[in-house]
Tab-separated table of C-alpha atoms and ligand atoms in Angstrom:
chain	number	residue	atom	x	y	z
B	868	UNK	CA	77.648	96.948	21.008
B	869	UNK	CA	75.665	95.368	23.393
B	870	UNK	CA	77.756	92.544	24.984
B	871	UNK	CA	77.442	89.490	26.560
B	872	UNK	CA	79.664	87.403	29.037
B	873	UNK	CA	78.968	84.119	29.740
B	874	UNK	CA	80.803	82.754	32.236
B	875	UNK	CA	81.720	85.818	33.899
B	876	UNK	CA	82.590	85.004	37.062
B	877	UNK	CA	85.509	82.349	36.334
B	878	UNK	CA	88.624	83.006	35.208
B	879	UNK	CA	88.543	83.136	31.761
B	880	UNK	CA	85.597	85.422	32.078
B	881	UNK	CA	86.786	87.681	34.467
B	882	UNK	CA	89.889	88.373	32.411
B	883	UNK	CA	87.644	88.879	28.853
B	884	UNK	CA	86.239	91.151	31.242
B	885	UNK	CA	89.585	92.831	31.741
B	886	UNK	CA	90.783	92.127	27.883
B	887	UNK	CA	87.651	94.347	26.864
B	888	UNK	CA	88.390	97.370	29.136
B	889	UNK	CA	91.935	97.432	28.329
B	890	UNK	CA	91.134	97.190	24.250
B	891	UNK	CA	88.390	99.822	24.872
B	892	UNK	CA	85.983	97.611	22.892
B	893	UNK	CA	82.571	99.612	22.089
B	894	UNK	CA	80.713	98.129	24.748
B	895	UNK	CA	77.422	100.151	25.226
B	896	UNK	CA	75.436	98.048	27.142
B	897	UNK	CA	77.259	94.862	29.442
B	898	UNK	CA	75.548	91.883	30.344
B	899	UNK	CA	77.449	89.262	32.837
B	900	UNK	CA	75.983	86.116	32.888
B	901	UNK	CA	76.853	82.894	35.013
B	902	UNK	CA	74.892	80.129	36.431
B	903	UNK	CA	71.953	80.929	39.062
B	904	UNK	CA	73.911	80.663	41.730
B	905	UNK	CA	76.298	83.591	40.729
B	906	UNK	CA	73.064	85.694	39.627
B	907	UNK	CA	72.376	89.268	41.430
B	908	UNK	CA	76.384	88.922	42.118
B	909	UNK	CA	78.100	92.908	41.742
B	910	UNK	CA	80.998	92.985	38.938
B	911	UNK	CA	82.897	96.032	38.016
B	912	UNK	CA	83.603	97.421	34.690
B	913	UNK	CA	85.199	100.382	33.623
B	914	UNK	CA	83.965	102.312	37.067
B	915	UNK	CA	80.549	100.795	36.941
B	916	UNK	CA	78.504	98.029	38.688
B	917	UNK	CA	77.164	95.579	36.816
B	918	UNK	CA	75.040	93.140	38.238
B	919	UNK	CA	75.156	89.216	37.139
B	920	UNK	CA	71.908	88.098	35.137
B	921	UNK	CA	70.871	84.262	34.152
B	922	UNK	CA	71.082	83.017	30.592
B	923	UNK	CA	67.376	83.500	29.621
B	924	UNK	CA	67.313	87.154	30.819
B	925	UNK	CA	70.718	88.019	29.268
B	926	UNK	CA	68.586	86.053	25.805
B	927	UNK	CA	65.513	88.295	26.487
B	928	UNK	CA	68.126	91.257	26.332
B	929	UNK	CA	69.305	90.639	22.671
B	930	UNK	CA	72.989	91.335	22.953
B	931	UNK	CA	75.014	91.560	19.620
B	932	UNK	CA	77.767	89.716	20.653
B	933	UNK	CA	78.015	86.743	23.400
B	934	UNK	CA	81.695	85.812	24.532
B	935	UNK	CA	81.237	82.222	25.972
B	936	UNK	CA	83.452	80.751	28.558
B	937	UNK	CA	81.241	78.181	30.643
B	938	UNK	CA	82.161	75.170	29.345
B	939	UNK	CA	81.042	72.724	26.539
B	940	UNK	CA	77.756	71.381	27.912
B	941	UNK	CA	76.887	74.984	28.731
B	942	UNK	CA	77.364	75.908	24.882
B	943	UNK	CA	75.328	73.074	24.115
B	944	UNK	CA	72.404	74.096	25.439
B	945	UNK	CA	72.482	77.472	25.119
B	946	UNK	CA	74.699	79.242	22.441
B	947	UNK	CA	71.964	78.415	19.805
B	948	UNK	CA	69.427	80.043	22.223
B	949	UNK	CA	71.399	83.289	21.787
B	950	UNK	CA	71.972	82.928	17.792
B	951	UNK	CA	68.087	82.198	17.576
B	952	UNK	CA	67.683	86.402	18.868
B	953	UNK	CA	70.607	87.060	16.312
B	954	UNK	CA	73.419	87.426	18.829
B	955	UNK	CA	76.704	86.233	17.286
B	956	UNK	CA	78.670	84.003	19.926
B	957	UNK	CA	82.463	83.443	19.870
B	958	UNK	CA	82.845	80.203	22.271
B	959	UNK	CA	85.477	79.618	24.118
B	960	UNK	CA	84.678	75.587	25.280
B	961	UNK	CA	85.802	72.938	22.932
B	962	UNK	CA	81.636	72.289	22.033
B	963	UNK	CA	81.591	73.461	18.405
B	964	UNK	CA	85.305	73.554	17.134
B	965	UNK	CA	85.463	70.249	15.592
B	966	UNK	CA	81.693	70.949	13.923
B	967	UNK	CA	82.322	71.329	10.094
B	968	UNK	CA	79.273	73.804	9.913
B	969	UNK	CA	81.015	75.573	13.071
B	970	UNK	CA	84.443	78.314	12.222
B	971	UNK	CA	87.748	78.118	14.351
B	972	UNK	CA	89.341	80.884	14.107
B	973	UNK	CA	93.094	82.587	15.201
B	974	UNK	CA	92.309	86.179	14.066
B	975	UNK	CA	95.929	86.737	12.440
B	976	UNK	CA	95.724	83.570	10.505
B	977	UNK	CA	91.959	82.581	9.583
B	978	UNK	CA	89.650	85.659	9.976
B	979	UNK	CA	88.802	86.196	6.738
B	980	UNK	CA	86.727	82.790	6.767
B	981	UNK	CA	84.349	84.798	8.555
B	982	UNK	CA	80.788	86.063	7.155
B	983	UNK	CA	77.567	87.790	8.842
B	984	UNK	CA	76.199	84.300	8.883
B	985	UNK	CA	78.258	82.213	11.128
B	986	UNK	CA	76.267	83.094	14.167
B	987	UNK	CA	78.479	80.373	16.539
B	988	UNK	CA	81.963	81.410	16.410
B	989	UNK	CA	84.662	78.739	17.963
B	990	UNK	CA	88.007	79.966	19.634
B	991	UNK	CA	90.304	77.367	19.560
B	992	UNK	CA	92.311	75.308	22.686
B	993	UNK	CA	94.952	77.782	24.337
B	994	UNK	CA	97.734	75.457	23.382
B	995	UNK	CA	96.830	74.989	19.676
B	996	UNK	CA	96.625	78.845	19.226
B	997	UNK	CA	99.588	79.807	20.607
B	998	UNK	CA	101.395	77.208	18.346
B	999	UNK	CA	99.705	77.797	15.539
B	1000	UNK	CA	100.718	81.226	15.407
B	1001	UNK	CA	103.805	80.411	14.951
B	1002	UNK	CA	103.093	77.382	12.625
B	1003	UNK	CA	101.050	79.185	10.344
B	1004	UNK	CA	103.639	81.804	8.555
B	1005	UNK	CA	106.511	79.048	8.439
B	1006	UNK	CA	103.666	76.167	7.064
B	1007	UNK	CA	103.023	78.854	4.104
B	1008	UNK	CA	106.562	79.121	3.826
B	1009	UNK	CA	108.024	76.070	3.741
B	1010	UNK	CA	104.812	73.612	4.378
B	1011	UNK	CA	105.151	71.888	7.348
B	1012	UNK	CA	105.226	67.878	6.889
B	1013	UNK	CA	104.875	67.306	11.027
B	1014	UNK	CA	105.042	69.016	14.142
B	1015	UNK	CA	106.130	66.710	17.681
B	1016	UNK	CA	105.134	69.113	20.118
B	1017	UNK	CA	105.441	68.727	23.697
B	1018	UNK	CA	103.220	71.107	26.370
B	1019	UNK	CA	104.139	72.443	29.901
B	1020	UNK	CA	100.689	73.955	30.710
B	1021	UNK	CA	99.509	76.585	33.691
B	1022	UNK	CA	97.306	75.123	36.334
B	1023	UNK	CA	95.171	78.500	35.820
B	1024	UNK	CA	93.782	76.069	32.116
B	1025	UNK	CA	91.972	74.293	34.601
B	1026	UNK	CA	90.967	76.710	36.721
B	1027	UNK	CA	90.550	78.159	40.271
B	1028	UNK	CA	90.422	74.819	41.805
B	1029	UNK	CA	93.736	73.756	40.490
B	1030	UNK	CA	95.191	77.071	41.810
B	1031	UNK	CA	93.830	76.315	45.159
B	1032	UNK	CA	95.358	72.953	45.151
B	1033	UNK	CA	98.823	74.506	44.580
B	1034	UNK	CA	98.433	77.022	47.559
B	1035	UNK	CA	97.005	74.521	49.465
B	1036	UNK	CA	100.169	72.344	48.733
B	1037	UNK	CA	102.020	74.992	49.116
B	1038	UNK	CA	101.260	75.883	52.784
B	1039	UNK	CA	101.102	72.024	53.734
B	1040	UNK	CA	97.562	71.607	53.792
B	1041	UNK	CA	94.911	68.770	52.057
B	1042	UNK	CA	92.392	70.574	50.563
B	1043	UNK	CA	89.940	69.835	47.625
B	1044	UNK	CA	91.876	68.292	44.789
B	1045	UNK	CA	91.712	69.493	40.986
B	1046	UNK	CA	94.242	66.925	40.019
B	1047	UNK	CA	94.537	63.289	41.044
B	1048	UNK	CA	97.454	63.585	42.082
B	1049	UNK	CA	99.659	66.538	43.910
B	1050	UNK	CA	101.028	69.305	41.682
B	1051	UNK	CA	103.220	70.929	44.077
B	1052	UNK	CA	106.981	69.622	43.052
B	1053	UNK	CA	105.681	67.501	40.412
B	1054	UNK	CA	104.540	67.049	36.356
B	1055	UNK	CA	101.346	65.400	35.565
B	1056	UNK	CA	101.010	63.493	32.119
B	1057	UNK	CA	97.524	64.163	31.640
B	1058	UNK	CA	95.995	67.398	30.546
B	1059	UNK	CA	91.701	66.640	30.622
B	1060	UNK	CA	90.428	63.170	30.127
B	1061	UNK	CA	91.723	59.715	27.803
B	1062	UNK	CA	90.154	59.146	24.484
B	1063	UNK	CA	90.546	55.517	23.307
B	1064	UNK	CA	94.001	55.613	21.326
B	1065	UNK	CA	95.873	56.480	24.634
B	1066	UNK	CA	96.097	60.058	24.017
B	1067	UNK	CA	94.634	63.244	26.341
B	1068	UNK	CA	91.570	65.322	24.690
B	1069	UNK	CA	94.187	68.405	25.189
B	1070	UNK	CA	96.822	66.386	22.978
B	1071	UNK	CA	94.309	65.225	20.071
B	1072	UNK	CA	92.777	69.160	20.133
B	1073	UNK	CA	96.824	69.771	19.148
B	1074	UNK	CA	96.235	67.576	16.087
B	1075	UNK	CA	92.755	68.178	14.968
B	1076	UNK	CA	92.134	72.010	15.712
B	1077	UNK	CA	96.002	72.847	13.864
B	1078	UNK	CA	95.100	70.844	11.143
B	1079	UNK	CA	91.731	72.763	10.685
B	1080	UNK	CA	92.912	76.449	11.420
B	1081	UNK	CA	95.701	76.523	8.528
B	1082	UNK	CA	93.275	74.064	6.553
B	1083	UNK	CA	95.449	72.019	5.916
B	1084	UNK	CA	95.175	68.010	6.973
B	1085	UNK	CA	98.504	66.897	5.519
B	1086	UNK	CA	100.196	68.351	8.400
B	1087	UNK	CA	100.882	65.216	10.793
B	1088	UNK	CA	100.804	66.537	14.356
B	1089	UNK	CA	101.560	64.495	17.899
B	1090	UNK	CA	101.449	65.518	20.891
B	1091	UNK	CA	102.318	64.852	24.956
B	1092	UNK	CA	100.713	67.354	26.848
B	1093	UNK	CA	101.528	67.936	30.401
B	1094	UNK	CA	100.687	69.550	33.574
B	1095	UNK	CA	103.110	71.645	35.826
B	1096	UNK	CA	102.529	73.797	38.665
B	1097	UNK	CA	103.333	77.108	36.712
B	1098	UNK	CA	100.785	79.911	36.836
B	1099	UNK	CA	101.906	82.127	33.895
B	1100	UNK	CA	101.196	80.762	30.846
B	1101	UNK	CA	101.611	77.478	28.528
B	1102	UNK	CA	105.292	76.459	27.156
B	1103	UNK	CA	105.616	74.199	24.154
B	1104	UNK	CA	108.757	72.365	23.002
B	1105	UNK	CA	107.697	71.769	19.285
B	1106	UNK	CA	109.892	70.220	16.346
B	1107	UNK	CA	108.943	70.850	12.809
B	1108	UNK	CA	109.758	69.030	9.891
B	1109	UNK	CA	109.193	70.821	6.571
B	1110	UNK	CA	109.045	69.887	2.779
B	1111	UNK	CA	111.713	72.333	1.929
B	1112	UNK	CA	114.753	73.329	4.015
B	1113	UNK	CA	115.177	76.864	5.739
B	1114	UNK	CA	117.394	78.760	7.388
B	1115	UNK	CA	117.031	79.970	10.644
B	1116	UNK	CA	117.820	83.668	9.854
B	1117	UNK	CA	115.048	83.719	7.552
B	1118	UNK	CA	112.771	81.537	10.195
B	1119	UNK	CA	113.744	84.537	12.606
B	1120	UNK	CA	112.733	86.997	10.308
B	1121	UNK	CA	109.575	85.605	9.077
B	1122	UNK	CA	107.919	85.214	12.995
B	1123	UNK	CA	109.658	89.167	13.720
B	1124	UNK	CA	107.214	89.985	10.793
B	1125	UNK	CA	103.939	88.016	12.217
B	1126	UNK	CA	101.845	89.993	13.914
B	1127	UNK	CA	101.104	88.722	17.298
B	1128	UNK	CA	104.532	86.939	18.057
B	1129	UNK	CA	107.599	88.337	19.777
B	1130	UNK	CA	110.735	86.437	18.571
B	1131	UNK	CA	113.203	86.291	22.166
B	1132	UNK	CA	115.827	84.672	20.738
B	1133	UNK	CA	119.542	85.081	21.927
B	1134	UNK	CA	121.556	82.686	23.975
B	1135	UNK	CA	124.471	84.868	24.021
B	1136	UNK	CA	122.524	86.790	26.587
B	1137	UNK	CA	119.888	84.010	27.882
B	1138	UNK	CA	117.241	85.896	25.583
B	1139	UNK	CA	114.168	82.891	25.809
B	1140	UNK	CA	110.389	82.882	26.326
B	1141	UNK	CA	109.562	81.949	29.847
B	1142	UNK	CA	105.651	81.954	31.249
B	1143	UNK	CA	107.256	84.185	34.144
B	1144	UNK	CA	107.135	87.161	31.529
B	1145	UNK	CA	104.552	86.097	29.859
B	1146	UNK	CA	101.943	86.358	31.462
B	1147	UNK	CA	99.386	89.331	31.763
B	1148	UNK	CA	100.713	89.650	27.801
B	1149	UNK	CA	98.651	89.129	24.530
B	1150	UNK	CA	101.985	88.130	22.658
B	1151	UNK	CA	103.135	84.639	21.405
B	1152	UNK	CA	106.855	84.340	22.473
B	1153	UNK	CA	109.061	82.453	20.740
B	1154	UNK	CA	112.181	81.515	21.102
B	1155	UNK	CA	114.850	78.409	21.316
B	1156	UNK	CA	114.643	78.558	17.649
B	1157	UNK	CA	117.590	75.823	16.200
B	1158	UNK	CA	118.158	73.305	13.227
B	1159	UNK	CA	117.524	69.846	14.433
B	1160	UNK	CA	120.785	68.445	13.515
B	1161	UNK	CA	119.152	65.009	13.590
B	1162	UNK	CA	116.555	65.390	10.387
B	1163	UNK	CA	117.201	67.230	7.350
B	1164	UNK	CA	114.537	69.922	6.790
B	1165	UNK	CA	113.753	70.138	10.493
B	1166	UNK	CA	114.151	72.380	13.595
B	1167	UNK	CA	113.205	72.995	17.150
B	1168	UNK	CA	111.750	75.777	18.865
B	1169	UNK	CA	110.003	76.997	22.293
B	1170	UNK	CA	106.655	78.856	21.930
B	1171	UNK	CA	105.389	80.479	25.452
B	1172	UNK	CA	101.853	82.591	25.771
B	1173	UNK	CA	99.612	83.291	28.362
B	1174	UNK	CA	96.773	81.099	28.250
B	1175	UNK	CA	94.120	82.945	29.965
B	1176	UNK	CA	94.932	85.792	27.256
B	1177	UNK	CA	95.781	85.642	23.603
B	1178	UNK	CA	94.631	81.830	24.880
B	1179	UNK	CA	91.690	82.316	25.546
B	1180	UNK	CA	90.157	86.432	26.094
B	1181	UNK	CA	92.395	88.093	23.586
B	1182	UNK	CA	91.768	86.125	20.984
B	1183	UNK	CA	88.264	85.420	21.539
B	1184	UNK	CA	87.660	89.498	21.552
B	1185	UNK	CA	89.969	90.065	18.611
B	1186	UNK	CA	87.277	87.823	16.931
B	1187	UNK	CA	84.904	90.306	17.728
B	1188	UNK	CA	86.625	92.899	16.873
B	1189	UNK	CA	87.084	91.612	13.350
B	1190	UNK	CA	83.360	91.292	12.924
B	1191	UNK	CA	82.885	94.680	14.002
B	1192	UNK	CA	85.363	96.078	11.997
B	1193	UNK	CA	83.869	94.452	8.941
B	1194	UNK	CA	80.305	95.264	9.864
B	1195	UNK	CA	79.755	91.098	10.189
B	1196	UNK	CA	77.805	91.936	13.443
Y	991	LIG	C1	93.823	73.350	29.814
Y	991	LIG	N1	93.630	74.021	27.482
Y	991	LIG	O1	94.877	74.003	29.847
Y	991	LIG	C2	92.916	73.424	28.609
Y	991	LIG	C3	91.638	74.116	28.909
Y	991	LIG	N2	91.804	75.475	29.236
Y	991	LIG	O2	93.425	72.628	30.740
């Protein structure tokens, strides 16, 4: 396969970069791409040297598959550019998710959507795939009426400037600011910009990309998403009400039976997810898991993953892997 990666040099990139070594994808022929300034740039991959190329040269190339992560506007312009030549691209921005002629897929959930025609490919938000991986086997279980969830999300969602703040604040020194306000020793209520009903884009992507990977728009989601300085991974406090009751044994049992998520679930011997552990993993961890005694047919739970991988990179290449696997590419 020959592959594209757009973005290459940021974060995301670089570890999609990493995700495809490790999985041993069947690269044959790499092609980084990133914006002209980052062209001619040297990237290693799997022992070789790879040099970075611009978007119309990696087009001229034909690769079969493009793995996006360079931001919406970016997509824009030139993911159909890429599909024109025939290369299928799995995006990683929010650009196409919300298009109804556009597929959002979680691999383990949604795949099979999937034909040799959908050329643009969307990933989903980090935060509304870890969730929904866990959301997905209890909706078709007991069909999820609403889901509160609450996010604690890694500065590394919005990238190497954040981190840099956080050193920065760390060693006492003003430096270019990601946030508008300090991270170090604090918890921001704003995850990306305000849309007009008072909620973050990162809390409506909760509600409208959940509701369109399980396909189902019944489920009523909300959602407060929030910024801490955490590097790991994204936590999520989430309550679920359901139309039929439960019990937790069986809720345990059902996630220790999805692929993709690691139940860590014991307070006896402070057994809970934490982004600590998390990271550098492709699992969803959840754990946490209890009745809420407050609503009939409810319960809470904690849901940790990191959000550079199964996030972002993992999933994104286990779309691609899927379309390989079922010659769609
Ligand atoms: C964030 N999910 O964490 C968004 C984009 N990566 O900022």
């Amino acid at each position: 396969m020959k592959v594209a990666v757009v973005g290459a040099t940021g974060m995301v990139g670089e570890v999609m970069l990493q995700v495809l070594a490790e999985r041993n994808f069947p690269v044959t022929e790499l092609i980084p791409v990133a914006s002209e300034k980052s062209v001619g740039k040297e990237l290693q991959y799997k022992g070789n040297t790879y040099k970075v190329v611009g978007m119309q040269d990696a087009i001229n190339m034909r690769p079969d598959i493009a793995l996006f992560s360079a931001g919406g506007q970016t997509s824009l312009d030139w993911a159909p550019k890429f599909a024109e030549v025939g290369t299928t691209v799995i995006d990683n921005s929010s650009a196409w998710r919300m298009d109804p002629t556009k597929k959002l897929v979680v691999p383990e959930i949604n795949a099979s959507i999937l034909t040799k025609e959908d050329k643009i490919i969307a990933n989903p938000n980090c935060s509304t795939i870890q969730m929904v991986m866990v959301l997905a086997p209890l909706h078709q279980k007991y069909k999820i009426k609403r889901a509160i969830v609450s996010t604690y999300q890694s500065i590394t969602g919005t990238g190497v400037k954040a981190v840099k703040q956080l050193e920065n604040e760390y060693a006492g020194i003003q430096g270019e600011m990601a946030y508008k306000y300090p991270i170090h020793r604090n918890a921001i209520p704003q995850c990306d910009v305000f849309e007009e009903n008072g909620y973050t884009k990162e809390e409506m992507k909760l509600v409208r990309e959940t509701q369109k990977i399980i396909g189902d728009k019944t489920i009523a989601v909300t959602a407060t998403a929030i910024r801490i300085p955490v590097v790991g991974g994204h936590s999520e406090a989430v309550n679920l009400e359901f139309e039929n009751d439960f019990s937790i044994s069986e809720v345990r049992e059902i996630l220790h039976h999805t692929t993709g998520v690691v139940v860590q679930d014991n307070t006896d011997t402070y057994t809970y997810p934490m982004p600590l552990y998390a990271q550098g993993k492709d699992d969803v961890f959840v754990g946490r898991i209890r009745r809420d005694e407050s609503q009939a047919n409810s319960l809470n739970m904690w849901i940790v993953a990191d959000n550079l991988r199964k996030g972002a990179a993992t999933n994104a290449i286990q779309i691609a892997e899927y379309l390989v696997a079922n010659n769609l590419v």
